[in-house]
């Protein structure tokens, strides 16, 4: 049997090592002319030969780094697409392509991977976004000494960990990938970010994530102690040792996982790291941070909180629904008041993740299917929006909304794509996020009409922050600040075009995604409902 997932994890990891190990190519000598001091007999010009610092990576090294990164990311995508074509959609609720190997036998820890329909969708989403980020960031780091070589190595390292965290079926292995992702992201923000606050933003991201991870580690150890194993497949279901846990212990273990996932998601009030981190990030980093890494939080809620501790879920439902509603409204209101486009998009994601957690804890088929679909569609729509903001920042040298205006007059294609992507973010019918939002509303209303009605306010506010941003940046007469703007280049079109195509395709025909997501969601709903009924009987 071909170890598809191991190959998909190993490819970008090997690529990261190769990019990092590229030989430093000494920059060529440069010749400049300086006028010598004129003497009594007449002045002469002398050529002065200067050398670039020996420590810098030359242009060849930087270009090779980009090509290798793009090649390995495309190879990883090809492997995962080949794997997906062999995925049995009739059994999408079960783990497929599983591998289980002993890793640390003394503690019962395994290298165990596998994917059901939900994990497959998120793994493919991650693999699609990475090469597009590489294309978008092709010229982003040309002004650095290493030409961005270190950045592209970090992108590949992060891709390996993102695939690993969604594919892990050993709880300890999941925790390792969960924490290891922090390292490349920290350097992608702190070293390769933008602005004077990038170091502080990277540190805040790291501290918040480490705090959540340490809390989760206590629950991970608790799972092994009470469940007798780290293997997820042996921990779920009525026959597992965790099913016999007393309610108090189950609630504490649930809470340990939930706090870490709420920080990662992020939910109000532990969301404050995200706007600062996204605001200080390069657009490509923001795409992976918000488009993929934050999904680990909501994925973990479905996969670990609900399926491992279903007896504790009913006790937390209403508090989580309440936090979700606050996130929806609070994130949207703060997005309206932002002057920085990167921070604005980050706050919209706080609001969007409120919809996702609302759907998850509605505990019914429509809500959780909508939440799972929302994870994928949000990755594509918000990823495209961050890339487009990045294109604007590259042209103007600023992310401030007030520094733009009238872009549609000088770059109509860029403005048009920006509008479509923004409309996707506010849930316009015919675009992918609408289907997700609609299913979440159905699930929330079936759970209780009140949360569904409150959540509608978030949709109204979304129209305000998206359309107002578009009006202030794209419409009106073109001023001097944007007079020299170029329209979308071929490279930029290749970076954002596939995302736009996916947004349109899944908006008109979401069934292929739902076919692989629904069976996994049905299993989660059945687990939670059965536990709730057993608790009621007791």
CSV table of N, CA, C and O in Angstrom, one decimal, residues 233-322:
chain,number,residue,atom,x,y,z
A,233,UNK,N,-8.8,6.3,17.1
A,233,UNK,CA,-9.8,5.3,16.7
A,233,UNK,C,-10.2,4.4,17.9
A,233,UNK,O,-11.3,3.9,17.9
A,234,UNK,N,-9.3,4.2,18.8
A,234,UNK,CA,-9.6,3.4,20.0
A,234,UNK,C,-10.2,4.2,21.1
A,234,UNK,O,-10.7,3.6,22.1
A,235,UNK,N,-10.2,5.5,21.0
A,235,UNK,CA,-10.7,6.3,22.1
A,235,UNK,C,-12.2,6.7,21.8
A,235,UNK,O,-12.9,7.1,22.8
A,236,UNK,N,-12.6,6.7,20.6
A,236,UNK,CA,-14.0,7.1,20.3
A,236,UNK,C,-14.9,5.9,20.3
A,236,UNK,O,-14.5,4.8,20.1
A,237,UNK,N,-16.2,6.2,20.4
A,237,UNK,CA,-17.2,5.1,20.4
A,237,UNK,C,-17.6,4.7,21.8
A,237,UNK,O,-16.9,5.0,22.8
A,238,UNK,N,-18.7,4.1,21.9
A,238,UNK,CA,-19.3,3.7,23.2
A,238,UNK,C,-18.4,2.7,24.0
A,238,UNK,O,-18.5,2.5,25.2
A,239,UNK,N,-17.6,1.9,23.2
A,239,UNK,CA,-16.8,0.9,23.9
A,239,UNK,C,-15.5,1.3,24.4
A,239,UNK,O,-14.8,0.5,25.1
A,240,UNK,N,-15.1,2.6,24.3
A,240,UNK,CA,-13.9,3.1,24.8
A,240,UNK,C,-13.9,3.4,26.2
A,240,UNK,O,-15.0,3.6,26.8
A,241,UNK,N,-12.7,3.4,26.8
A,241,UNK,CA,-12.6,3.7,28.3
A,241,UNK,C,-13.1,5.1,28.6
A,241,UNK,O,-13.6,5.4,29.7
A,242,UNK,N,-12.9,6.0,27.6
A,242,UNK,CA,-13.3,7.4,27.9
A,242,UNK,C,-14.9,7.5,28.0
A,242,UNK,O,-15.4,8.4,28.7
A,243,UNK,N,-15.6,6.6,27.4
A,243,UNK,CA,-17.0,6.6,27.5
A,243,UNK,C,-17.5,6.4,28.9
A,243,UNK,O,-18.6,6.8,29.3
A,244,UNK,N,-16.7,5.8,29.7
A,244,UNK,CA,-17.1,5.5,31.1
A,244,UNK,C,-16.6,6.5,32.1
A,244,UNK,O,-16.8,6.4,33.3
A,245,UNK,N,-16.1,7.6,31.6
A,245,UNK,CA,-15.6,8.7,32.5
A,245,UNK,C,-16.7,9.3,33.3
A,245,UNK,O,-17.8,9.4,32.8
A,246,UNK,N,-16.4,9.7,34.5
A,246,UNK,CA,-17.4,10.4,35.3
A,246,UNK,C,-17.6,11.8,34.7
A,246,UNK,O,-16.6,12.3,34.1
A,247,UNK,N,-18.8,12.4,34.8
A,247,UNK,CA,-19.1,13.6,34.1
A,247,UNK,C,-18.1,14.8,34.4
A,247,UNK,O,-17.7,15.5,33.6
A,248,UNK,N,-17.7,14.9,35.7
A,248,UNK,CA,-16.8,15.9,36.1
A,248,UNK,C,-15.4,15.8,35.4
A,248,UNK,O,-14.9,16.8,34.9
A,249,UNK,N,-14.9,14.6,35.4
A,249,UNK,CA,-13.6,14.4,34.7
A,249,UNK,C,-13.7,14.7,33.2
A,249,UNK,O,-12.8,15.4,32.6
A,250,UNK,N,-14.7,14.3,32.6
A,250,UNK,CA,-14.9,14.5,31.2
A,250,UNK,C,-15.0,16.0,30.8
A,250,UNK,O,-14.5,16.4,29.8
A,251,UNK,N,-15.7,16.7,31.7
A,251,UNK,CA,-15.8,18.2,31.5
A,251,UNK,C,-14.4,18.9,31.6
A,251,UNK,O,-14.2,19.8,30.8
A,252,UNK,N,-13.6,18.5,32.5
A,252,UNK,CA,-12.3,19.1,32.7
A,252,UNK,C,-11.4,18.8,31.5
A,252,UNK,O,-10.7,19.7,31.0
A,253,UNK,N,-11.5,17.5,31.0
A,253,UNK,CA,-10.7,17.2,29.9
A,253,UNK,C,-11.2,17.9,28.6
A,253,UNK,O,-10.4,18.3,27.8
A,254,UNK,N,-12.5,18.0,28.5
A,254,UNK,CA,-13.1,18.7,27.3
A,254,UNK,C,-12.6,20.1,27.4
A,254,UNK,O,-12.2,20.7,26.3
A,255,UNK,N,-12.6,20.8,28.5
A,255,UNK,CA,-12.2,22.2,28.7
A,255,UNK,C,-10.8,22.4,28.3
A,255,UNK,O,-10.4,23.4,27.7
A,256,UNK,N,-9.9,21.5,28.7
A,256,UNK,CA,-8.5,21.6,28.3
A,256,UNK,C,-8.3,21.7,26.8
A,256,UNK,O,-7.5,22.5,26.3
A,257,UNK,N,-9.0,20.8,26.1
A,257,UNK,CA,-8.9,20.9,24.6
A,257,UNK,C,-9.5,22.1,24.1
A,257,UNK,O,-9.0,22.8,23.2
A,258,UNK,N,-10.7,22.4,24.6
A,258,UNK,CA,-11.5,23.6,24.0
A,258,UNK,C,-10.8,24.9,24.2
A,258,UNK,O,-10.8,25.7,23.3
A,259,UNK,N,-10.1,25.1,25.3
A,259,UNK,CA,-9.4,26.4,25.5
A,259,UNK,C,-8.3,26.6,24.4
A,259,UNK,O,-8.2,27.6,23.8
A,260,UNK,N,-7.5,25.5,24.2
A,260,UNK,CA,-6.5,25.6,23.1
A,260,UNK,C,-7.1,25.8,21.8
A,260,UNK,O,-6.6,26.6,21.0
A,261,UNK,N,-8.2,25.2,21.5
A,261,UNK,CA,-8.8,25.3,20.2
A,261,UNK,C,-9.5,26.7,20.0
A,261,UNK,O,-9.5,27.3,18.9
A,262,UNK,N,-10.1,27.2,21.1
A,262,UNK,CA,-10.7,28.5,21.1
A,262,UNK,C,-9.6,29.6,20.8
A,262,UNK,O,-9.9,30.6,20.1
A,263,UNK,N,-8.5,29.5,21.4
A,263,UNK,CA,-7.4,30.4,21.1
A,263,UNK,C,-6.9,30.3,19.7
A,263,UNK,O,-6.7,31.3,19.0
A,264,UNK,N,-6.8,29.1,19.2
A,264,UNK,CA,-6.3,28.9,17.8
A,264,UNK,C,-7.4,29.4,16.8
A,264,UNK,O,-7.0,29.9,15.7
A,265,UNK,N,-8.7,29.3,17.1
A,265,UNK,CA,-9.7,29.5,16.1
A,265,UNK,C,-9.7,30.9,15.5
A,265,UNK,O,-9.7,30.9,14.2
A,266,UNK,N,-9.7,32.1,16.1
A,266,UNK,CA,-9.8,32.4,17.5
A,266,UNK,C,-11.2,32.8,17.8
A,266,UNK,O,-11.9,33.4,17.0
A,267,UNK,N,-11.6,32.6,19.1
A,267,UNK,CA,-12.9,33.1,19.6
A,267,UNK,C,-12.7,34.2,20.5
A,267,UNK,O,-11.7,34.4,21.2
A,268,UNK,N,-13.8,35.1,20.6
A,268,UNK,CA,-13.8,36.1,21.7
A,268,UNK,C,-13.9,35.4,23.0
A,268,UNK,O,-14.6,34.4,23.1
A,269,UNK,N,-13.1,35.8,24.0
A,269,UNK,CA,-12.3,36.9,24.2
A,269,UNK,C,-10.8,36.6,24.0
A,269,UNK,O,-9.9,37.4,24.5
A,270,UNK,N,-10.4,35.4,23.5
A,270,UNK,CA,-9.0,35.1,23.3
A,270,UNK,C,-8.6,35.2,21.9
A,270,UNK,O,-7.7,34.5,21.4
A,271,UNK,N,-9.1,36.2,21.2
A,271,UNK,CA,-8.9,36.5,19.8
A,271,UNK,C,-7.8,37.6,19.5
A,271,UNK,O,-7.4,37.8,18.4
A,272,UNK,N,-7.4,38.3,20.6
A,272,UNK,CA,-6.7,39.5,20.4
A,272,UNK,C,-5.4,39.4,19.7
A,272,UNK,O,-4.8,40.4,19.1
A,273,UNK,N,-4.8,38.2,19.7
A,273,UNK,CA,-3.5,38.0,19.0
A,273,UNK,C,-3.7,38.1,17.5
A,273,UNK,O,-2.7,38.5,16.8
A,274,UNK,N,-4.9,37.7,16.9
A,274,UNK,CA,-5.0,37.6,15.5
A,274,UNK,C,-4.9,38.9,14.7
A,274,UNK,O,-4.1,39.0,13.8
A,275,UNK,N,-5.7,39.9,15.1
A,275,UNK,CA,-5.6,41.2,14.3
A,275,UNK,C,-4.2,41.7,14.3
A,275,UNK,O,-3.7,42.2,13.3
A,276,UNK,N,-3.5,41.6,15.4
A,276,UNK,CA,-2.1,42.2,15.5
A,276,UNK,C,-1.2,41.3,14.7
A,276,UNK,O,-0.3,41.8,14.0
A,277,UNK,N,-1.3,40.0,14.7
A,277,UNK,CA,-0.4,39.1,14.0
A,277,UNK,C,-0.7,39.3,12.5
A,277,UNK,O,0.2,39.3,11.7
A,278,UNK,N,-2.0,39.3,12.1
A,278,UNK,CA,-2.3,39.5,10.7
A,278,UNK,C,-1.8,40.8,10.1
A,278,UNK,O,-1.3,41.0,9.0
A,279,UNK,N,-2.0,41.9,11.0
A,279,UNK,CA,-1.6,43.2,10.6
A,279,UNK,C,-0.1,43.4,10.4
A,279,UNK,O,0.4,44.2,9.6
A,280,UNK,N,0.7,42.6,11.1
A,280,UNK,CA,2.1,42.6,11.0
A,280,UNK,C,2.7,41.6,10.0
A,280,UNK,O,3.9,41.5,9.8
A,281,UNK,N,1.8,40.8,9.5
A,281,UNK,CA,2.3,39.7,8.6
A,281,UNK,C,2.3,40.2,7.1
A,281,UNK,O,1.6,41.1,6.7
A,282,UNK,N,3.2,39.5,6.3
A,282,UNK,CA,3.1,39.6,4.9
A,282,UNK,C,1.8,38.9,4.5
A,282,UNK,O,1.3,38.0,5.2
A,283,UNK,N,1.1,39.4,3.4
A,283,UNK,CA,-0.1,38.8,3.0
A,283,UNK,C,-0.1,37.2,2.9
A,283,UNK,O,-1.1,36.6,3.2
A,284,UNK,N,1.0,36.7,2.3
A,284,UNK,CA,1.1,35.2,2.2
A,284,UNK,C,1.0,34.5,3.5
A,284,UNK,O,0.4,33.5,3.7
A,285,UNK,N,1.7,35.1,4.5
A,285,UNK,CA,1.7,34.5,5.9
A,285,UNK,C,0.3,34.6,6.4
A,285,UNK,O,-0.2,33.7,7.1
A,286,UNK,N,-0.4,35.8,6.2
A,286,UNK,CA,-1.8,35.9,6.7
A,286,UNK,C,-2.7,34.9,6.1
A,286,UNK,O,-3.6,34.4,6.7
A,287,UNK,N,-2.5,34.6,4.8
A,287,UNK,CA,-3.3,33.6,4.1
A,287,UNK,C,-3.2,32.2,4.9
A,287,UNK,O,-4.2,31.6,5.2
A,288,UNK,N,-2.0,31.8,5.2
A,288,UNK,CA,-1.8,30.5,5.8
A,288,UNK,C,-2.2,30.6,7.3
A,288,UNK,O,-2.8,29.6,7.8
A,289,UNK,N,-2.1,31.7,7.9
A,289,UNK,CA,-2.4,31.9,9.3
A,289,UNK,C,-3.9,31.8,9.5
A,289,UNK,O,-4.4,31.0,10.3
A,290,UNK,N,-4.7,32.6,8.7
A,290,UNK,CA,-6.1,32.6,8.9
A,290,UNK,C,-6.8,31.6,8.0
A,290,UNK,O,-7.8,31.0,8.4
A,291,UNK,N,-6.2,31.3,6.9
A,291,UNK,CA,-6.9,30.3,6.0
A,291,UNK,C,-6.7,28.9,6.4
A,291,UNK,O,-7.6,28.0,6.1
A,292,UNK,N,-5.6,28.5,7.1
A,292,UNK,CA,-5.4,27.1,7.4
A,292,UNK,C,-5.2,26.9,8.9
A,292,UNK,O,-5.9,26.2,9.6
A,293,UNK,N,-4.2,27.7,9.5
A,293,UNK,CA,-3.9,27.4,10.9
A,293,UNK,C,-5.1,27.6,11.9
A,293,UNK,O,-5.3,26.8,12.8
A,294,UNK,N,-5.9,28.6,11.7
A,294,UNK,CA,-7.0,28.8,12.5
A,294,UNK,C,-8.1,27.7,12.4
A,294,UNK,O,-8.9,27.5,13.3
A,295,UNK,N,-8.1,27.1,11.2
A,295,UNK,CA,-9.0,26.0,11.1
A,295,UNK,C,-8.7,24.8,11.9
A,295,UNK,O,-9.6,23.9,12.2
A,296,UNK,N,-7.4,24.7,12.4
A,296,UNK,CA,-7.1,23.6,13.3
A,296,UNK,C,-7.9,23.7,14.6
A,296,UNK,O,-8.3,22.7,15.2
A,297,UNK,N,-8.2,24.9,15.0
A,297,UNK,CA,-9.0,25.1,16.2
A,297,UNK,C,-10.4,24.6,16.0
A,297,UNK,O,-10.9,23.8,16.8
A,298,UNK,N,-11.1,24.9,14.9
A,298,UNK,CA,-12.5,24.5,14.7
A,298,UNK,C,-12.5,23.0,14.4
A,298,UNK,O,-13.4,22.2,14.7
A,299,UNK,N,-11.5,22.5,13.6
A,299,UNK,CA,-11.4,21.1,13.3
A,299,UNK,C,-11.2,20.3,14.6
A,299,UNK,O,-11.8,19.2,14.8
A,300,UNK,N,-10.4,20.8,15.5
A,300,UNK,CA,-10.2,20.1,16.8
A,300,UNK,C,-11.4,20.0,17.6
A,300,UNK,O,-11.7,19.0,18.3
A,301,UNK,N,-12.3,21.1,17.6
A,301,UNK,CA,-13.5,21.0,18.3
A,301,UNK,C,-14.4,19.9,17.8
A,301,UNK,O,-15.0,19.2,18.6
A,302,UNK,N,-14.5,19.7,16.5
A,302,UNK,CA,-15.3,18.6,16.0
A,302,UNK,C,-14.6,17.2,16.2
A,302,UNK,O,-15.3,16.3,16.7
A,303,UNK,N,-13.3,17.1,16.0
A,303,UNK,CA,-12.7,15.9,16.0
A,303,UNK,C,-12.4,15.4,17.4
A,303,UNK,O,-12.5,14.2,17.8
A,304,UNK,N,-12.0,16.3,18.3
A,304,UNK,CA,-11.5,15.9,19.7
A,304,UNK,C,-12.5,16.3,20.8
A,304,UNK,O,-12.9,15.4,21.6
A,305,UNK,N,-13.0,17.5,20.8
A,305,UNK,CA,-13.9,17.9,21.9
A,305,UNK,C,-15.2,17.1,21.9
A,305,UNK,O,-15.6,16.5,22.9
A,306,UNK,N,-15.8,17.0,20.7
A,306,UNK,CA,-17.1,16.4,20.6
A,306,UNK,C,-17.0,14.9,20.6
A,306,UNK,O,-17.7,14.2,21.3
A,307,UNK,N,-16.1,14.4,19.8
A,307,UNK,CA,-16.0,12.9,19.6
A,307,UNK,C,-15.3,12.2,20.8
A,307,UNK,O,-15.7,11.0,21.1
A,308,UNK,N,-14.4,12.8,21.5
A,308,UNK,CA,-13.8,12.2,22.6
A,308,UNK,C,-14.6,12.3,23.9
A,308,UNK,O,-14.6,11.4,24.7
A,309,UNK,N,-15.3,13.5,24.0
A,309,UNK,CA,-16.0,13.7,25.3
A,309,UNK,C,-17.5,14.1,25.0
A,309,UNK,O,-17.9,15.2,25.4
A,310,UNK,N,-18.2,13.2,24.3
A,310,UNK,CA,-19.6,13.6,24.0
A,310,UNK,C,-20.5,13.8,25.2
A,310,UNK,O,-21.4,14.6,25.2
A,311,UNK,N,-20.2,13.1,26.3
A,311,UNK,CA,-21.0,13.3,27.5
A,311,UNK,C,-20.8,14.7,28.1
A,311,UNK,O,-21.7,15.1,28.9
A,312,UNK,N,-19.7,15.4,27.8
A,312,UNK,CA,-19.5,16.7,28.4
A,312,UNK,C,-20.1,17.8,27.5
A,312,UNK,O,-20.2,19.0,27.9
A,313,UNK,N,-20.4,17.5,26.3
A,313,UNK,CA,-20.7,18.6,25.3
A,313,UNK,C,-22.0,19.3,25.7
A,313,UNK,O,-22.0,20.6,25.6
A,314,UNK,N,-23.0,18.6,26.1
A,314,UNK,CA,-24.3,19.3,26.4
A,314,UNK,C,-24.1,20.3,27.5
A,314,UNK,O,-24.8,21.3,27.6
A,315,UNK,N,-23.1,20.1,28.4
A,315,UNK,CA,-22.9,21.0,29.5
A,315,UNK,C,-22.3,22.4,29.0
A,315,UNK,O,-22.5,23.4,29.7
A,316,UNK,N,-21.6,22.3,27.9
A,316,UNK,CA,-20.9,23.5,27.4
A,316,UNK,C,-21.6,24.2,26.2
A,316,UNK,O,-21.2,25.2,25.7
A,317,UNK,N,-22.7,23.6,25.7
A,317,UNK,CA,-23.3,24.1,24.4
A,317,UNK,C,-23.7,25.5,24.5
A,317,UNK,O,-23.3,26.3,23.7
A,318,UNK,N,-24.5,25.9,25.5
A,318,UNK,CA,-25.0,27.3,25.5
A,318,UNK,C,-23.9,28.3,25.8
A,318,UNK,O,-23.9,29.4,25.1
A,319,UNK,N,-22.9,28.0,26.7
A,319,UNK,CA,-21.8,29.0,26.8
A,319,UNK,C,-21.0,29.2,25.5
A,319,UNK,O,-20.7,30.3,25.1
A,320,UNK,N,-20.8,28.1,24.8
A,320,UNK,CA,-20.1,28.2,23.5
A,320,UNK,C,-20.9,29.0,22.4
A,320,UNK,O,-20.4,29.8,21.7
A,321,UNK,N,-22.2,28.7,22.4
A,321,UNK,CA,-23.1,29.4,21.5
A,321,UNK,C,-23.1,30.9,21.8
A,321,UNK,O,-23.0,31.7,20.9
A,322,UNK,N,-23.1,31.2,23.1
A,322,UNK,CA,-23.1,32.6,23.5
A,322,UNK,C,-21.8,33.3,23.0
A,322,UNK,O,-21.8,34.4,22.5
